[in-house]
Amino acid sequence: MRHSIVINLGDQLEVITNGKYKSVEHRVIAQTNGARMSIASFYNPGSDAIIHPAPALVENKQLYPKFVFEDYMKLYAGLKFQAKEPRFQAMKARETTLPIATA
């Protein structure tokens, strides 16, 4: 779309919202008849941050695992151009017993 801004939400927001917001597969289609400008900006938590669905957004069932951000990023680095579901399944398989902080 001409003169538009596209914001892709990451996997962490999908987890925090318990699936209410979905991260998207990012693929670029280059235009053959014009220029394109992209500016990538990432906002990540600290490597030791515990990512999990926000308790207020878990209505019936927690759909996503709890994990340490750095562990997820290590997994992501090896699988980043593949579907996200196997990443979530892998994190679920090694889900930590870290406590969920309450505000």
Coordinates of N, CA, C and O in Angstrom, one line a residue:
M1 N 0.8 -1.2 0.0 CA 0.0 0.0 0.0 C 0.9 1.2 0.0 O 1.8 1.4 0.9
R2 N 0.7 2.1 -0.9 CA 1.5 3.3 -1.0 C 1.4 4.2 0.2 O 0.3 4.4 0.7
H3 N 2.5 4.8 0.6 CA 2.6 5.7 1.8 C 2.0 5.1 3.0 O 1.2 5.7 3.7
S4 N 2.3 3.9 3.3 CA 1.8 3.2 4.5 C 2.9 2.8 5.4 O 4.1 2.8 5.1
I5 N 2.5 2.6 6.7 CA 3.4 2.1 7.7 C 2.8 0.7 8.1 O 1.6 0.6 8.4
V6 N 3.7 -0.3 8.2 CA 3.2 -1.6 8.6 C 4.0 -1.9 9.9 O 5.2 -1.8 10.0
I7 N 3.2 -2.4 10.8 CA 3.8 -2.8 12.1 C 3.5 -4.3 12.3 O 2.4 -4.7 12.4
N8 N 4.6 -5.0 12.4 CA 4.5 -6.5 12.7 C 4.7 -6.7 14.2 O 5.7 -6.3 14.7
L9 N 3.7 -7.3 14.8 CA 3.8 -7.7 16.2 C 4.6 -9.0 16.3 O 4.4 -9.9 15.5
G10 N 5.5 -9.1 17.3 CA 6.3 -10.3 17.5 C 5.6 -11.4 18.2 O 4.5 -11.2 18.8
D11 N 6.3 -12.5 18.3 CA 5.8 -13.7 19.0 C 5.5 -13.4 20.4 O 4.6 -14.0 21.0
Q12 N 6.4 -12.6 21.1 CA 6.2 -12.4 22.5 C 4.8 -11.7 22.8 O 4.2 -12.1 23.8
L13 N 4.4 -10.8 21.9 CA 3.0 -10.2 22.2 C 1.9 -11.2 21.9 O 0.9 -11.2 22.6
E14 N 2.1 -12.1 21.0 CA 1.1 -13.2 20.8 C 1.0 -14.0 22.1 O -0.1 -14.3 22.6
V15 N 2.2 -14.3 22.7 CA 2.2 -15.1 24.0 C 1.5 -14.3 25.1 O 0.6 -14.8 25.8
I16 N 2.0 -13.1 25.3 CA 1.5 -12.2 26.4 C 0.0 -12.0 26.3 O -0.7 -12.0 27.3
T17 N -0.6 -11.9 25.1 CA -2.0 -11.7 24.9 C -2.8 -13.0 24.9 O -4.0 -13.0 24.6
N18 N -2.1 -14.2 25.1 CA -2.7 -15.5 25.0 C -3.4 -15.7 23.7 O -4.5 -16.3 23.6
G19 N -2.8 -15.2 22.6 CA -3.3 -15.4 21.3 C -4.4 -14.4 20.8 O -4.8 -14.5 19.7
K20 N -4.7 -13.4 21.6 CA -5.6 -12.3 21.1 C -5.0 -11.5 20.0 O -5.8 -11.1 19.1
Y21 N -3.7 -11.2 20.1 CA -3.0 -10.6 18.9 C -2.1 -11.7 18.4 O -1.5 -12.5 19.1
K22 N -2.0 -11.8 17.1 CA -1.2 -12.8 16.4 C 0.0 -12.2 15.8 O -0.1 -11.1 15.1
S23 N 1.2 -12.8 16.0 CA 2.4 -12.4 15.2 C 2.2 -12.9 13.8 O 1.5 -13.8 13.6
V24 N 2.8 -12.2 12.9 CA 2.6 -12.5 11.5 C 4.0 -13.0 10.9 O 5.0 -12.7 11.4
E25 N 3.8 -13.8 9.8 CA 5.0 -14.2 9.1 C 5.4 -13.0 8.2 O 4.6 -12.5 7.5
H26 N 6.6 -12.6 8.4 CA 7.1 -11.4 7.7 C 7.8 -11.8 6.4 O 8.8 -12.5 6.4
R27 N 7.1 -11.4 5.3 CA 7.7 -11.7 4.0 C 7.5 -10.4 3.1 O 6.5 -9.7 3.2
V28 N 8.5 -10.0 2.4 CA 8.5 -8.8 1.6 C 8.3 -9.2 0.1 O 9.0 -10.1 -0.4
I29 N 7.5 -8.4 -0.5 CA 7.3 -8.6 -2.0 C 7.8 -7.3 -2.6 O 7.2 -6.2 -2.4
A30 N 8.9 -7.4 -3.3 CA 9.5 -6.2 -3.9 C 8.6 -5.7 -5.0 O 8.1 -6.5 -5.8
Q31 N 8.5 -4.4 -5.2 CA 7.8 -3.8 -6.3 C 8.7 -3.6 -7.5 O 9.8 -3.2 -7.4
T32 N 8.2 -4.0 -8.6 CA 9.1 -3.9 -9.8 C 9.0 -2.5 -10.4 O 9.9 -2.2 -11.2
N33 N 8.1 -1.7 -10.1 CA 7.9 -0.4 -10.7 C 8.1 0.7 -9.7 O 7.6 1.8 -9.9
G34 N 8.9 0.5 -8.7 CA 9.1 1.6 -7.7 C 10.1 1.3 -6.6 O 10.5 0.2 -6.5
A35 N 10.4 2.3 -5.9 CA 11.4 2.1 -4.8 C 10.6 1.7 -3.5 O 9.4 1.9 -3.4
R36 N 11.4 1.2 -2.6 CA 10.8 0.7 -1.3 C 11.8 1.1 -0.2 O 13.0 0.9 -0.3
M37 N 11.3 1.7 0.9 CA 12.1 2.0 2.0 C 11.6 1.2 3.2 O 10.4 1.2 3.5
S38 N 12.5 0.6 3.9 CA 12.2 -0.2 5.1 C 13.1 0.3 6.3 O 14.2 0.5 6.1
I39 N 12.5 0.4 7.4 CA 13.2 0.7 8.6 C 12.8 -0.3 9.7 O 11.6 -0.3 10.1
A40 N 13.7 -1.1 10.0 CA 13.4 -2.2 11.0 C 13.8 -1.6 12.4 O 14.8 -1.0 12.6
S41 N 12.9 -1.8 13.3 CA 13.1 -1.4 14.7 C 12.6 -2.5 15.6 O 11.4 -3.0 15.4
F42 N 13.4 -3.0 16.6 CA 13.0 -4.0 17.4 C 13.0 -3.5 18.9 O 13.8 -2.8 19.3
Y43 N 12.0 -3.9 19.6 CA 11.9 -3.6 21.0 C 11.7 -5.0 21.7 O 10.7 -5.6 21.7
N44 N 12.8 -5.4 22.4 CA 12.8 -6.6 23.1 C 13.0 -6.5 24.6 O 13.6 -5.5 25.0
P45 N 12.5 -7.4 25.4 CA 12.7 -7.4 26.8 C 14.2 -7.8 27.1 O 14.9 -8.2 26.2
G46 N 14.5 -7.7 28.4 CA 15.9 -8.2 28.8 C 16.0 -9.7 28.5 O 14.9 -10.4 28.5
S47 N 17.2 -10.2 28.4 CA 17.4 -11.6 28.1 C 16.8 -12.5 29.2 O 16.5 -13.7 28.9
D48 N 16.8 -12.0 30.4 CA 16.3 -12.9 31.5 C 14.8 -12.7 31.8 O 14.3 -13.3 32.7
A49 N 14.1 -12.0 30.9 CA 12.7 -11.7 31.1 C 11.9 -13.0 31.0 O 12.2 -13.8 30.1
I50 N 10.9 -13.2 31.8 CA 10.0 -14.4 31.7 C 8.8 -14.0 30.9 O 8.1 -13.0 31.3
I51 N 8.6 -14.6 29.8 CA 7.4 -14.3 28.9 C 6.4 -15.4 29.2 O 6.6 -16.6 29.2
H52 N 5.1 -14.9 29.4 CA 4.0 -15.8 29.6 C 2.7 -15.0 29.4 O 2.7 -13.8 29.4
P53 N 1.6 -15.7 29.2 CA 0.3 -15.0 29.0 C 0.0 -14.2 30.3 O 0.2 -14.7 31.4
A54 N -0.5 -13.0 30.0 CA -0.9 -12.1 31.1 C -2.1 -12.8 31.8 O -3.1 -13.2 31.1
P55 N -2.1 -13.0 33.1 CA -3.2 -13.7 33.8 C -4.6 -13.1 33.5 O -5.6 -13.8 33.3
A56 N -4.7 -11.7 33.3 CA -6.0 -11.1 33.0 C -6.5 -11.5 31.6 O -7.7 -11.3 31.3
L57 N -5.6 -12.0 30.7 CA -6.0 -12.4 29.4 C -6.2 -13.9 29.2 O -6.6 -14.3 28.1
V58 N -6.0 -14.6 30.3 CA -6.3 -16.1 30.2 C -7.7 -16.3 30.7 O -8.0 -16.3 31.9
E59 N -8.6 -16.5 29.7 CA -10.1 -16.6 30.1 C -10.4 -18.0 30.5 O -10.9 -18.2 31.6
N60 N -10.2 -19.0 29.6 CA -10.5 -20.4 30.0 C -9.3 -21.2 30.1 O -9.2 -22.1 30.9
K61 N -8.3 -21.0 29.2 CA -7.1 -21.9 29.1 C -5.9 -21.1 28.7 O -6.0 -20.2 27.8
Q62 N -4.8 -21.3 29.4 CA -3.5 -20.7 29.0 C -3.0 -21.5 27.7 O -2.8 -22.6 27.8
L63 N -3.0 -20.7 26.6 CA -2.7 -21.4 25.3 C -1.2 -21.4 25.0 O -0.8 -22.1 24.1
Y64 N -0.4 -20.7 25.7 CA 1.1 -20.5 25.4 C 1.9 -20.8 26.6 O 1.5 -20.6 27.8
P65 N 3.1 -21.3 26.4 CA 4.0 -21.7 27.5 C 4.6 -20.4 28.2 O 4.6 -19.4 27.6
K66 N 5.2 -20.7 29.3 CA 6.0 -19.7 30.0 C 7.5 -20.0 29.7 O 7.9 -21.2 29.7
F67 N 8.3 -19.0 29.3 CA 9.7 -19.2 29.0 C 10.5 -18.0 29.2 O 10.0 -16.9 29.4
V68 N 11.8 -18.2 29.3 CA 12.8 -17.1 29.4 C 13.1 -16.6 28.0 O 13.3 -17.4 27.1
F69 N 13.1 -15.3 27.8 CA 13.2 -14.7 26.5 C 14.5 -15.2 25.8 O 14.5 -15.5 24.6
E70 N 15.6 -15.2 26.5 CA 16.9 -15.6 25.9 C 16.8 -17.1 25.3 O 17.3 -17.4 24.2
D71 N 16.1 -17.9 26.1 CA 15.9 -19.3 25.6 C 15.2 -19.4 24.3 O 15.5 -20.1 23.3
Y72 N 14.1 -18.5 24.2 CA 13.3 -18.5 23.0 C 14.1 -17.9 21.8 O 14.1 -18.4 20.7
M73 N 14.9 -16.9 22.1 CA 15.7 -16.3 21.0 C 16.8 -17.2 20.5 O 17.1 -17.2 19.3
K74 N 17.4 -18.1 21.3 CA 18.3 -19.1 20.9 C 17.6 -20.1 20.0 O 18.2 -20.4 18.9
L75 N 16.4 -20.5 20.3 CA 15.7 -21.4 19.5 C 15.3 -20.7 18.2 O 15.4 -21.3 17.1
Y76 N 14.8 -19.5 18.3 CA 14.4 -18.7 17.1 C 15.5 -18.5 16.1 O 15.3 -18.6 14.9
A77 N 16.8 -18.3 16.6 CA 17.9 -18.1 15.7 C 18.1 -19.3 14.7 O 18.5 -19.1 13.6
G78 N 17.8 -20.4 15.2 CA 18.0 -21.6 14.4 C 16.8 -21.9 13.5 O 16.9 -22.7 12.5
L79 N 15.6 -21.4 13.8 CA 14.4 -21.7 13.1 C 13.6 -20.5 12.6 O 12.4 -20.6 12.3
K80 N 14.3 -19.4 12.5 CA 13.5 -18.1 12.3 C 12.7 -18.0 11.0 O 11.8 -17.3 10.9
F81 N 13.0 -18.8 9.9 CA 12.3 -18.7 8.7 C 11.3 -19.8 8.6 O 10.7 -20.1 7.5
Q82 N 11.0 -20.5 9.7 CA 10.0 -21.6 9.7 C 8.8 -21.1 10.5 O 8.8 -20.0 11.1
A83 N 7.8 -21.9 10.5 CA 6.5 -21.6 11.1 C 6.8 -21.4 12.6 O 7.6 -22.0 13.2
K84 N 6.0 -20.5 13.2 CA 6.1 -20.2 14.7 C 5.6 -21.3 15.6 O 6.1 -21.4 16.7
E85 N 4.6 -22.0 15.1 CA 4.0 -23.0 16.0 C 5.0 -24.1 16.5 O 5.0 -24.4 17.7
P86 N 6.0 -24.6 15.7 CA 7.0 -25.5 16.3 C 7.8 -24.8 17.4 O 8.3 -25.5 18.3
R87 N 8.1 -23.5 17.2 CA 8.9 -22.9 18.3 C 8.1 -22.8 19.6 O 8.6 -23.1 20.6
F88 N 6.8 -22.5 19.5 CA 6.0 -22.5 20.7 C 5.9 -23.9 21.3 O 5.9 -24.1 22.5
Q89 N 5.8 -24.9 20.5 CA 5.7 -26.3 21.0 C 7.0 -26.7 21.6 O 7.0 -27.4 22.7
A90 N 8.1 -26.3 21.1 CA 9.4 -26.6 21.7 C 9.6 -25.9 23.0 O 10.1 -26.5 24.0
M91 N 9.1 -24.7 23.1 CA 9.2 -24.0 24.4 C 8.3 -24.7 25.4 O 8.6 -24.8 26.6
K92 N 7.1 -25.1 25.0 CA 6.2 -25.8 25.9 C 6.8 -27.1 26.4 O 6.7 -27.4 27.6
A93 N 7.5 -27.8 25.5 CA 8.2 -29.1 25.9 C 9.2 -28.8 27.0 O 9.5 -29.7 27.8
R94 N 9.8 -27.7 27.0 CA 10.8 -27.4 28.1 C 10.4 -26.2 29.0 O 11.2 -25.5 29.5
E95 N 9.1 -26.1 29.1 CA 8.5 -25.0 29.9 C 9.2 -25.0 31.3 O 9.3 -26.1 32.0
T96 N 9.5 -23.9 31.7 CA 10.2 -23.7 33.0 C 9.2 -23.7 34.2 O 8.0 -23.6 34.0
T97 N 9.7 -23.8 35.3 CA 8.9 -23.8 36.5 C 9.1 -22.4 37.2 O 8.9 -22.3 38.4
L98 N 9.5 -21.4 36.4 CA 9.7 -20.1 36.9 C 8.4 -19.5 37.4 O 7.3 -19.7 36.8
P99 N 8.4 -18.8 38.5 CA 7.2 -18.2 39.0 C 6.7 -17.1 38.1 O 7.5 -16.4 37.4
I100 N 5.4 -16.9 38.0 CA 4.8 -15.7 37.3 C 4.7 -14.6 38.3 O 4.1 -14.7 39.3
A101 N 5.4 -13.5 37.9 CA 5.3 -12.3 38.8 C 3.9 -11.7 38.7 O 3.3 -11.7 37.7
T102 N 3.5 -11.2 39.8 CA 2.2 -10.5 39.9 C 2.4 -9.0 40.2 O 3.3 -8.7 40.9
A103 N 1.6 -8.2 39.5 CA 1.8 -6.8 39.7 C 1.0 -6.2 40.8 O 0.0 -6.8 41.2

